[in-house]
Structures are given as C-alpha cells and as structure tokens.
Amino acid sequence: MQLSDFGTEEQRVAALKELDILDTPPEERFDRLTRIATRIFNVPVAQITLLDGDRQWFKSIQGAELTEVPRAITFCTHTVETANGTMVITDAEKDSRFDGNPMVHSEPNIRFYAGSSLSYSENVRLGTLCILDVKPRQMSENDIAILEDLAAVAQREIITMQLAMLDELTGLSNRRGFISRAESSLSLAKRENIKVSLAFIDLDKFKLINDNFGHKKGDEALVVFSRLVKSVCRSSDLIARIGGDEFVVLFMGSDKDSAEKKLKNLAEKIVEVNSNSPYEILFSHGVVECDLQKEISISALLDESDKLMYVDKNQKRKN
C-alpha cells in the first residue's frame, strides 16, 4: 500500500509543524510509555518516533542515546506504510527489506523489530511506538495487542497536547500554545538573524456585537476575523487568540513596516466583509519589531505591543 494512503509527506510535515513537537525536550508521559514497553516485552530498546522529512526523530527512547537517524534506513517508515499500521520483523537478517540495512549489520545491530503507528488523523500517520532487540524474537497476538494499546496511549498524549494549545472556537493557538511556539520561533530568529515583528490586535466595540446580535453572532465574528487574519499571513507566521477578543501574530521574516502593511491589508479585507454584514468588525493594534541584539522574551514583546495597541485604541476614541 502506498504512503499516500496514509497522508502525503507534506501533510505529515504540516501536522508535525502544527503540533510543534519536534526537537522538544523529553517528557515523562512519553518516557513512561517506553519504559513500560521495555519491561513488558523484556527488550533493550523502546522508542516513540516521529518521521520528519529526511529524518526519524525520537520523542522518547530507552536503551540508546540517539536523538535522530536518517529516514532512509529506518524500519518505522515501513510501519506507517502497512495496511493496519503495525509491523513485526522477527529476524531482520532474513527479511529482504532489511537484510542489507546498516542498522542490522552494525550498531545498533537490530534483529527484531515491532512497531505500531501513531496517527494524527485518519489519513496522516506521524510515526510509531516501537521495540527493538539484538536477537530474533516472536510476537504473539496478545503481545501485538499490548503494543498497539501502548501506541494508542502515546497517540492520545500527542493529540491531548495539541488540544491543550488550541482555541476551540477559532482553531488558532491559544495563549499557552502561542507562547510555547513563539519562544521556539524567536530562538530560531536570533540564531538565523531573521527579522521578527509581533502584532497585538484587539477588536473594537466587540461587546456591541454580542449585545445587539447575540453571542452566536459574536462567535461568528471571531471566526470570520480569524479567517481574515490567516488570509494576510504566511504559513511561517504564528497566529493566536489569547483572550476573548484579543489576537496576536508573530510575523516571521518581517520588520515593523512589513507587518503594518499586512495589517493594512487586513483592514481593507474587513471593510469588504463589513459591507455585507449586519455588524461591523473593527480592530486596534500595536506592532513591535524584535531587536535581535537584545535578550527579550515573548512575554516582554506582548507587553510592549499591548501598550502600543492601547495607544491606537485611545487615539481612535479621541477621533
């Protein structure tokens, strides 16, 4: 069965980016599962793997010191391509798919492998929970069921982690998710000398929409506004709803002037939408460009852009 039956590489990479799980520190909830796997199956190595482009990255690994390996030599790539999402190799030296694999004939000398896929959605598999041994082994039907149960727990942990960082109404990141992802993006920007600007956006007179048209229409306005913000941003930009009617955007690769132009474009799109709507969506904003030569946190950028947003809002009230 072709890999496309379980999502394209682009879909997998996009899902991993949305989860923002790659290259994150070890977490006890995942390490606990791989420890349990080594004990239940009495194997030296257990892993939770994620397949990212040309590499296989380990969210958790017991019995080895690796953090990633090239995708071209991995067993897990084959696992996510199997019809039922589970693959067992009792003796890799006798399997034509792996008898020439360097991971079989040199460190870590894999002879036995069993893995079960981790799915992000029905059609996108991210990686596996797998176990390894340096000697041939057999797996009973009960063993396979236990492995699949452990993989299902790991999968739920990944999805739960994602849900905890999303705003349920708009599908954007929430405050927690934004800060987590933005700190990583800011570190990357400093390392690669990429310009970054942060915009703090607050809807004006939003309470009037709720009061005059009801909360259902208020929710609708938030969803419409979120869609419009997405339309002026690039895939590398981070967008979040961090409060009731408060939004932020971390513009990657943009100075303050570029960010302001995008927000002007947003305002123009909103005018078009308002012309066919019973209510008006209006917003105030503040934009701050990050000085990469200084040590500054996302929280500090949020505070500074929030203050600039109130300057904009107060100016509009005076006018």
mmCIF file of C-alpha atoms in Angstrom:
data_model
loop_
_atom_site.group_PDB
_atom_site.id
_atom_site.type_symbol
_atom_site.label_atom_id
_atom_site.label_comp_id
_atom_site.label_asym_id
_atom_site.label_seq_id
_atom_site.Cartn_x
_atom_site.Cartn_y
_atom_site.Cartn_z
ATOM 1 C CA MET A 1 0.000 0.000 0.000
ATOM 2 C CA GLN A 2 1.345 3.425 -0.934
ATOM 3 C CA LEU A 3 2.325 6.025 1.631
ATOM 4 C CA SER A 4 -0.217 8.404 0.083
ATOM 5 C CA ASP A 5 -2.978 6.177 1.521
ATOM 6 C CA PHE A 6 -1.916 7.431 4.936
ATOM 7 C CA GLY A 7 -1.147 11.037 4.069
ATOM 8 C CA THR A 8 1.472 12.691 1.917
ATOM 9 C CA GLU A 9 4.854 13.746 3.220
ATOM 10 C CA GLU A 10 3.617 17.343 3.023
ATOM 11 C CA GLN A 11 0.622 16.506 5.233
ATOM 12 C CA ARG A 12 2.837 14.714 7.745
ATOM 13 C CA VAL A 13 5.337 17.568 7.937
ATOM 14 C CA ALA A 14 2.500 20.112 8.201
ATOM 15 C CA ALA A 15 0.929 18.126 11.041
ATOM 16 C CA LEU A 16 4.228 17.915 12.915
ATOM 17 C CA LYS A 17 4.701 21.651 12.472
ATOM 18 C CA GLU A 18 1.221 22.318 13.808
ATOM 19 C CA LEU A 19 1.887 20.094 16.799
ATOM 20 C CA ASP A 20 5.225 21.852 17.369
ATOM 21 C CA ILE A 21 6.557 18.670 18.956
ATOM 22 C CA LEU A 22 9.806 18.138 17.038
ATOM 23 C CA ASP A 23 13.068 18.871 18.886
ATOM 24 C CA THR A 24 11.227 19.407 22.164
ATOM 25 C CA PRO A 25 12.711 18.216 25.480
ATOM 26 C CA PRO A 26 11.928 14.740 26.861
ATOM 27 C CA GLU A 27 8.598 14.422 28.679
ATOM 28 C CA GLU A 28 7.809 11.961 31.441
ATOM 29 C CA ARG A 29 4.423 10.992 29.951
ATOM 30 C CA PHE A 30 6.183 9.638 26.837
ATOM 31 C CA ASP A 31 9.242 8.263 28.640
ATOM 32 C CA ARG A 32 6.929 6.319 30.952
ATOM 33 C CA LEU A 33 5.437 4.516 27.965
ATOM 34 C CA THR A 34 8.794 3.476 26.520
ATOM 35 C CA ARG A 35 9.962 2.304 29.973
ATOM 36 C CA ILE A 36 6.807 0.215 30.288
ATOM 37 C CA ALA A 37 7.404 -1.241 26.826
ATOM 38 C CA THR A 38 10.940 -2.378 27.672
ATOM 39 C CA ARG A 39 9.669 -4.073 30.835
ATOM 40 C CA ILE A 40 6.596 -5.746 29.362
ATOM 41 C CA PHE A 41 8.430 -7.154 26.345
ATOM 42 C CA ASN A 42 11.838 -7.552 28.008
ATOM 43 C CA VAL A 43 13.624 -5.746 25.175
ATOM 44 C CA PRO A 44 16.692 -3.489 25.406
ATOM 45 C CA VAL A 45 15.266 -0.626 23.301
ATOM 46 C CA ALA A 46 11.867 1.081 23.020
ATOM 47 C CA GLN A 47 11.163 4.281 21.114
ATOM 48 C CA ILE A 48 8.489 6.819 20.240
ATOM 49 C CA THR A 49 9.464 8.044 16.783
ATOM 50 C CA LEU A 50 8.284 10.869 14.527
ATOM 51 C CA LEU A 51 9.039 10.912 10.789
ATOM 52 C CA ASP A 52 10.102 14.372 9.669
ATOM 53 C CA GLY A 53 11.255 14.826 6.095
ATOM 54 C CA ASP A 54 14.618 13.071 5.792
ATOM 55 C CA ARG A 55 14.995 12.133 9.449
ATOM 56 C CA GLN A 56 13.390 9.999 12.120
ATOM 57 C CA TRP A 57 13.352 11.929 15.406
ATOM 58 C CA PHE A 58 12.862 10.315 18.808
ATOM 59 C CA LYS A 59 10.386 11.925 21.190
ATOM 60 C CA SER A 60 11.339 9.217 23.672
ATOM 61 C CA ILE A 61 13.962 6.485 23.608
ATOM 62 C CA GLN A 62 15.046 3.877 26.158
ATOM 63 C CA GLY A 63 18.230 1.871 25.779
ATOM 64 C CA ALA A 64 20.068 4.164 23.354
ATOM 65 C CA GLU A 65 21.473 7.702 23.240
ATOM 66 C CA LEU A 66 20.271 8.668 19.754
ATOM 67 C CA THR A 67 18.124 11.726 19.043
ATOM 68 C CA GLU A 68 17.529 11.092 15.329
ATOM 69 C CA VAL A 69 18.556 8.871 12.404
ATOM 70 C CA PRO A 70 18.210 9.217 8.601
ATOM 71 C CA ARG A 71 14.771 8.183 7.321
ATOM 72 C CA ALA A 72 16.323 6.137 4.512
ATOM 73 C CA ILE A 73 17.481 3.391 6.897
ATOM 74 C CA THR A 74 14.576 3.313 9.336
ATOM 75 C CA PHE A 75 12.143 0.489 9.975
ATOM 76 C CA CYS A 76 9.383 2.876 11.080
ATOM 77 C CA THR A 77 8.943 4.336 7.603
ATOM 78 C CA HIS A 78 7.788 0.874 6.515
ATOM 79 C CA THR A 79 5.488 0.576 9.530
ATOM 80 C CA VAL A 80 3.436 3.666 8.670
ATOM 81 C CA GLU A 81 3.011 2.291 5.138
ATOM 82 C CA THR A 82 1.460 -1.003 6.275
ATOM 83 C CA ALA A 83 -2.279 -1.524 5.879
ATOM 84 C CA ASN A 84 -3.063 -1.941 9.587
ATOM 85 C CA GLY A 85 -0.299 0.333 10.866
ATOM 86 C CA THR A 86 1.607 -2.410 12.716
ATOM 87 C CA MET A 87 4.732 -4.250 11.547
ATOM 88 C CA VAL A 88 6.684 -7.104 13.148
ATOM 89 C CA ILE A 89 10.100 -8.254 11.871
ATOM 90 C CA THR A 90 11.099 -11.430 13.707
ATOM 91 C CA ASP A 91 14.569 -11.612 12.115
ATOM 92 C CA ALA A 92 15.790 -8.654 10.071
ATOM 93 C CA GLU A 93 18.696 -10.639 8.594
ATOM 94 C CA LYS A 94 16.171 -12.941 6.911
ATOM 95 C CA ASP A 95 13.901 -10.157 5.646
ATOM 96 C CA SER A 96 14.678 -8.961 2.125
ATOM 97 C CA ARG A 97 13.646 -5.386 3.031
ATOM 98 C CA PHE A 98 16.278 -5.105 5.732
ATOM 99 C CA ASP A 99 18.998 -7.712 5.180
ATOM 100 C CA GLY A 100 21.297 -5.043 3.714
ATOM 101 C CA ASN A 101 20.347 -2.319 6.213
ATOM 102 C CA PRO A 102 23.376 -0.830 8.067
ATOM 103 C CA MET A 103 21.347 -0.761 11.288
ATOM 104 C CA VAL A 104 21.157 -4.551 11.062
ATOM 105 C CA HIS A 105 24.828 -5.327 10.321
ATOM 106 C CA SER A 106 26.342 -2.635 12.536
ATOM 107 C CA GLU A 107 25.240 -0.606 15.566
ATOM 108 C CA PRO A 108 22.587 -0.940 16.872
ATOM 109 C CA ASN A 109 22.562 -4.478 15.308
ATOM 110 C CA ILE A 110 18.791 -4.762 15.021
ATOM 111 C CA ARG A 111 17.496 -8.297 14.512
ATOM 112 C CA PHE A 112 13.977 -7.920 15.922
ATOM 113 C CA TYR A 113 11.584 -5.007 15.398
ATOM 114 C CA ALA A 114 7.934 -4.426 16.220
ATOM 115 C CA GLY A 115 6.184 -1.090 15.770
ATOM 116 C CA SER A 116 2.671 0.356 15.793
ATOM 117 C CA SER A 117 1.787 3.636 14.071
ATOM 118 C CA LEU A 118 0.799 6.908 15.737
ATOM 119 C CA SER A 119 -1.905 8.730 13.798
ATOM 120 C CA TYR A 120 -2.628 12.455 13.816
ATOM 121 C CA SER A 121 -5.836 11.976 11.850
ATOM 122 C CA GLU A 122 -7.472 9.138 9.984
ATOM 123 C CA ASN A 123 -5.196 9.627 6.983
ATOM 124 C CA VAL A 124 -1.970 11.013 8.481
ATOM 125 C CA ARG A 125 0.469 8.806 10.401
ATOM 126 C CA LEU A 126 3.222 10.643 12.258
ATOM 127 C CA GLY A 127 5.498 7.869 13.477
ATOM 128 C CA THR A 128 5.472 4.839 15.763
ATOM 129 C CA LEU A 129 5.890 3.334 19.160
ATOM 130 C CA CYS A 130 8.365 0.518 18.556
ATOM 131 C CA ILE A 131 10.550 -2.018 20.322
ATOM 132 C CA LEU A 132 13.908 -3.474 19.217
ATOM 133 C CA ASP A 133 16.165 -6.366 20.136
ATOM 134 C CA VAL A 134 19.583 -7.618 19.027
ATOM 135 C CA LYS A 135 18.307 -11.175 18.718
ATOM 136 C CA PRO A 136 15.401 -12.722 16.741
ATOM 137 C CA ARG A 137 12.071 -12.906 18.576
ATOM 138 C CA GLN A 138 8.447 -13.848 18.081
ATOM 139 C CA MET A 139 5.351 -11.802 18.938
ATOM 140 C CA SER A 140 2.086 -13.430 19.944
ATOM 141 C CA GLU A 141 -1.285 -11.913 19.051
ATOM 142 C CA ASN A 142 -1.598 -10.791 22.665
ATOM 143 C CA ASP A 143 1.848 -9.140 22.504
ATOM 144 C CA ILE A 144 0.837 -7.239 19.368
ATOM 145 C CA ALA A 145 -2.402 -6.115 21.029
ATOM 146 C CA ILE A 146 -0.448 -4.756 24.007
ATOM 147 C CA LEU A 147 1.985 -2.921 21.712
ATOM 148 C CA GLU A 148 -0.940 -1.366 19.843
ATOM 149 C CA ASP A 149 -2.533 -0.337 23.146
ATOM 150 C CA LEU A 150 0.669 1.430 24.214
ATOM 151 C CA ALA A 151 0.855 3.175 20.837
ATOM 152 C CA ALA A 152 -2.766 4.301 21.250
ATOM 153 C CA VAL A 153 -1.890 5.872 24.614
ATOM 154 C CA ALA A 154 1.092 7.695 23.057
ATOM 155 C CA GLN A 155 -1.159 8.870 20.232
ATOM 156 C CA ARG A 156 -3.729 10.225 22.718
ATOM 157 C CA GLU A 157 -1.000 12.077 24.593
ATOM 158 C CA ILE A 158 0.073 13.786 21.361
ATOM 159 C CA ILE A 159 -3.500 14.782 20.489
ATOM 160 C CA THR A 160 -4.187 15.943 24.057
ATOM 161 C CA MET A 161 -1.064 18.073 23.931
ATOM 162 C CA GLN A 162 -2.342 19.652 20.719
ATOM 163 C CA LEU A 163 -5.853 20.292 22.064
ATOM 164 C CA ALA A 164 -4.449 21.950 25.186
ATOM 165 C CA MET A 165 -2.742 24.533 22.973
ATOM 166 C CA LEU A 166 -5.673 25.327 20.670
ATOM 167 C CA ASP A 167 -8.541 27.774 20.914
ATOM 168 C CA GLU A 168 -11.621 25.614 20.446
ATOM 169 C CA LEU A 169 -13.701 28.254 18.633
ATOM 170 C CA THR A 170 -11.249 29.522 16.031
ATOM 171 C CA GLY A 171 -8.784 26.638 15.768
ATOM 172 C CA LEU A 172 -5.930 29.090 16.333
ATOM 173 C CA SER A 173 -3.321 28.650 19.039
ATOM 174 C CA ASN A 174 -4.384 29.776 22.494
ATOM 175 C CA ARG A 175 -2.114 31.799 24.795
ATOM 176 C CA ARG A 176 -0.313 28.716 26.087
ATOM 177 C CA GLY A 177 0.214 27.320 22.614
ATOM 178 C CA PHE A 178 1.353 30.645 21.224
ATOM 179 C CA ILE A 179 3.946 31.290 23.909
ATOM 180 C CA SER A 180 5.335 27.765 23.539
ATOM 181 C CA ARG A 181 5.651 28.002 19.756
ATOM 182 C CA ALA A 182 6.697 31.656 19.703
ATOM 183 C CA GLU A 183 9.607 31.125 22.087
ATOM 184 C CA SER A 184 10.960 28.455 19.718
ATOM 185 C CA SER A 185 10.453 30.745 16.711
ATOM 186 C CA LEU A 186 12.174 33.619 18.472
ATOM 187 C CA SER A 187 15.181 31.418 19.259
ATOM 188 C CA LEU A 188 15.351 30.402 15.608
ATOM 189 C CA ALA A 189 15.118 34.044 14.510
ATOM 190 C CA LYS A 190 18.011 35.021 16.761
ATOM 191 C CA ARG A 191 20.116 32.102 15.593
ATOM 192 C CA GLU A 192 19.455 32.699 11.894
ATOM 193 C CA ASN A 193 19.206 36.511 12.129
ATOM 194 C CA ILE A 194 15.615 36.543 10.830
ATOM 195 C CA LYS A 195 13.573 39.703 11.341
ATOM 196 C CA VAL A 196 10.559 39.259 13.597
ATOM 197 C CA SER A 197 7.659 41.550 14.476
ATOM 198 C CA LEU A 198 4.798 40.955 16.874
ATOM 199 C CA ALA A 199 1.334 42.468 16.480
ATOM 200 C CA PHE A 200 -1.175 42.695 19.315
ATOM 201 C CA ILE A 201 -4.734 43.053 17.962
ATOM 202 C CA ASP A 202 -7.896 43.890 19.905
ATOM 203 C CA LEU A 203 -11.384 44.029 18.398
ATOM 204 C CA ASP A 204 -13.097 47.384 18.929
ATOM 205 C CA LYS A 205 -16.663 47.559 20.262
ATOM 206 C CA PHE A 206 -16.929 43.795 20.189
ATOM 207 C CA LYS A 207 -19.322 43.825 23.152
ATOM 208 C CA LEU A 208 -21.860 45.654 20.980
ATOM 209 C CA ILE A 209 -21.972 42.698 18.581
ATOM 210 C CA ASN A 210 -22.798 40.342 21.451
ATOM 211 C CA ASP A 211 -25.310 42.783 22.977
ATOM 212 C CA ASN A 212 -27.110 43.673 19.734
ATOM 213 C CA PHE A 213 -26.906 40.418 17.776
ATOM 214 C CA GLY A 214 -26.307 37.728 20.387
ATOM 215 C CA HIS A 215 -23.312 35.620 21.362
ATOM 216 C CA LYS A 216 -23.756 33.279 18.402
ATOM 217 C CA LYS A 217 -23.102 36.186 16.058
ATOM 218 C CA GLY A 218 -20.240 37.283 18.311
ATOM 219 C CA ASP A 219 -18.642 33.858 17.911
ATOM 220 C CA GLU A 220 -19.247 34.083 14.184
ATOM 221 C CA ALA A 221 -17.436 37.435 14.073
ATOM 222 C CA LEU A 222 -14.426 35.928 15.871
ATOM 223 C CA VAL A 223 -14.265 33.044 13.402
ATOM 224 C CA VAL A 224 -14.577 35.428 10.426
ATOM 225 C CA PHE A 225 -11.857 37.669 11.835
ATOM 226 C CA SER A 226 -9.577 34.668 12.403
ATOM 227 C CA ARG A 227 -10.050 33.596 8.791
ATOM 228 C CA LEU A 228 -9.213 37.100 7.554
ATOM 229 C CA VAL A 229 -6.058 37.247 9.687
ATOM 230 C CA LYS A 230 -4.932 33.918 8.230
ATOM 231 C CA SER A 231 -5.514 35.250 4.725
ATOM 232 C CA VAL A 232 -2.905 38.024 5.133
ATOM 233 C CA CYS A 233 -0.328 35.839 6.886
ATOM 234 C CA ARG A 234 2.207 33.331 5.625
ATOM 235 C CA SER A 235 2.459 29.752 6.818
ATOM 236 C CA SER A 236 5.558 30.691 8.836
ATOM 237 C CA ASP A 237 3.661 33.338 10.844
ATOM 238 C CA LEU A 238 2.173 32.354 14.214
ATOM 239 C CA ILE A 239 -1.406 33.448 14.907
ATOM 240 C CA ALA A 240 -3.237 33.088 18.213
ATOM 241 C CA ARG A 241 -6.382 34.102 20.024
ATOM 242 C CA ILE A 242 -5.077 34.823 23.503
ATOM 243 C CA GLY A 243 -8.241 36.284 25.041
ATOM 244 C CA GLY A 244 -11.909 36.868 24.323
ATOM 245 C CA ASP A 245 -11.365 39.415 21.551
ATOM 246 C CA GLU A 246 -7.570 39.625 21.658
ATOM 247 C CA PHE A 247 -5.329 38.207 18.948
ATOM 248 C CA VAL A 248 -1.591 38.212 18.323
ATOM 249 C CA VAL A 249 0.524 37.498 15.267
ATOM 250 C CA LEU A 250 4.234 36.779 15.246
ATOM 251 C CA PHE A 251 5.347 37.815 11.760
ATOM 252 C CA MET A 252 8.435 35.800 10.833
ATOM 253 C CA GLY A 253 10.816 37.456 8.372
ATOM 254 C CA SER A 254 9.019 40.802 8.666
ATOM 255 C CA ASP A 255 10.145 44.141 10.027
ATOM 256 C CA LYS A 256 7.654 46.573 11.554
ATOM 257 C CA ASP A 257 6.835 48.264 8.234
ATOM 258 C CA SER A 258 6.096 44.918 6.561
ATOM 259 C CA ALA A 259 3.874 43.873 9.467
ATOM 260 C CA GLU A 260 1.984 47.182 9.311
ATOM 261 C CA LYS A 261 1.365 46.666 5.575
ATOM 262 C CA LYS A 262 -0.143 43.255 6.258
ATOM 263 C CA LEU A 263 -2.422 44.744 8.907
ATOM 264 C CA LYS A 264 -3.457 47.466 6.479
ATOM 265 C CA ASN A 265 -4.330 44.716 4.028
ATOM 266 C CA LEU A 266 -6.331 43.055 6.799
ATOM 267 C CA ALA A 267 -8.263 46.276 7.436
ATOM 268 C CA GLU A 268 -9.099 46.545 3.737
ATOM 269 C CA LYS A 269 -10.425 42.989 3.653
ATOM 270 C CA ILE A 270 -12.545 43.700 6.725
ATOM 271 C CA VAL A 271 -14.143 46.713 5.035
ATOM 272 C CA GLU A 272 -15.311 44.387 2.250
ATOM 273 C CA VAL A 273 -16.718 41.877 4.720
ATOM 274 C CA ASN A 274 -18.457 44.576 6.780
ATOM 275 C CA SER A 275 -20.274 45.867 3.691
ATOM 276 C CA ASN A 276 -22.234 42.592 3.562
ATOM 277 C CA SER A 277 -22.637 42.026 7.303
ATOM 278 C CA PRO A 278 -25.223 43.218 9.839
ATOM 279 C CA TYR A 279 -22.415 44.111 12.234
ATOM 280 C CA GLU A 280 -19.020 45.793 11.936
ATOM 281 C CA ILE A 281 -15.710 44.159 12.748
ATOM 282 C CA LEU A 282 -13.178 46.792 13.797
ATOM 283 C CA PHE A 283 -9.762 46.462 15.412
ATOM 284 C CA SER A 284 -6.923 48.347 17.027
ATOM 285 C CA HIS A 285 -3.366 47.128 17.003
ATOM 286 C CA GLY A 286 0.189 47.652 18.141
ATOM 287 C CA VAL A 287 3.297 46.338 16.423
ATOM 288 C CA VAL A 288 6.773 45.950 17.851
ATOM 289 C CA GLU A 289 9.844 44.762 15.961
ATOM 290 C CA CYS A 290 12.159 42.475 17.884
ATOM 291 C CA ASP A 291 15.691 43.714 18.454
ATOM 292 C CA LEU A 292 17.681 40.540 17.857
ATOM 293 C CA GLN A 293 20.743 42.063 19.533
ATOM 294 C CA LYS A 294 18.964 42.170 22.887
ATOM 295 C CA GLU A 295 17.769 39.466 25.208
ATOM 296 C CA ILE A 296 13.989 39.725 25.045
ATOM 297 C CA SER A 297 11.169 37.306 25.770
ATOM 298 C CA ILE A 298 7.840 36.762 24.075
ATOM 299 C CA SER A 299 6.144 37.992 27.251
ATOM 300 C CA ALA A 300 8.041 41.278 27.021
ATOM 301 C CA LEU A 301 7.107 41.660 23.346
ATOM 302 C CA LEU A 302 3.468 41.006 24.213
ATOM 303 C CA ASP A 303 3.537 43.682 26.922
ATOM 304 C CA GLU A 304 5.133 46.244 24.629
ATOM 305 C CA SER A 305 2.797 45.583 21.694
ATOM 306 C CA ASP A 306 -0.217 45.588 24.046
ATOM 307 C CA LYS A 307 0.691 49.097 25.218
ATOM 308 C CA LEU A 308 1.012 50.283 21.612
ATOM 309 C CA MET A 309 -2.380 48.762 20.836
ATOM 310 C CA TYR A 310 -3.991 50.836 23.602
ATOM 311 C CA VAL A 311 -2.347 53.954 22.208
ATOM 312 C CA ASP A 312 -4.008 53.182 18.877
ATOM 313 C CA LYS A 313 -7.362 52.442 20.538
ATOM 314 C CA ASN A 314 -7.317 55.647 22.604
ATOM 315 C CA GLN A 315 -6.436 57.707 19.556
ATOM 316 C CA LYS A 316 -9.462 56.333 17.731
ATOM 317 C CA ARG A 317 -11.709 57.207 20.670
ATOM 318 C CA LYS A 318 -10.491 60.791 20.575
ATOM 319 C CA ASN A 319 -11.262 60.994 16.873
#
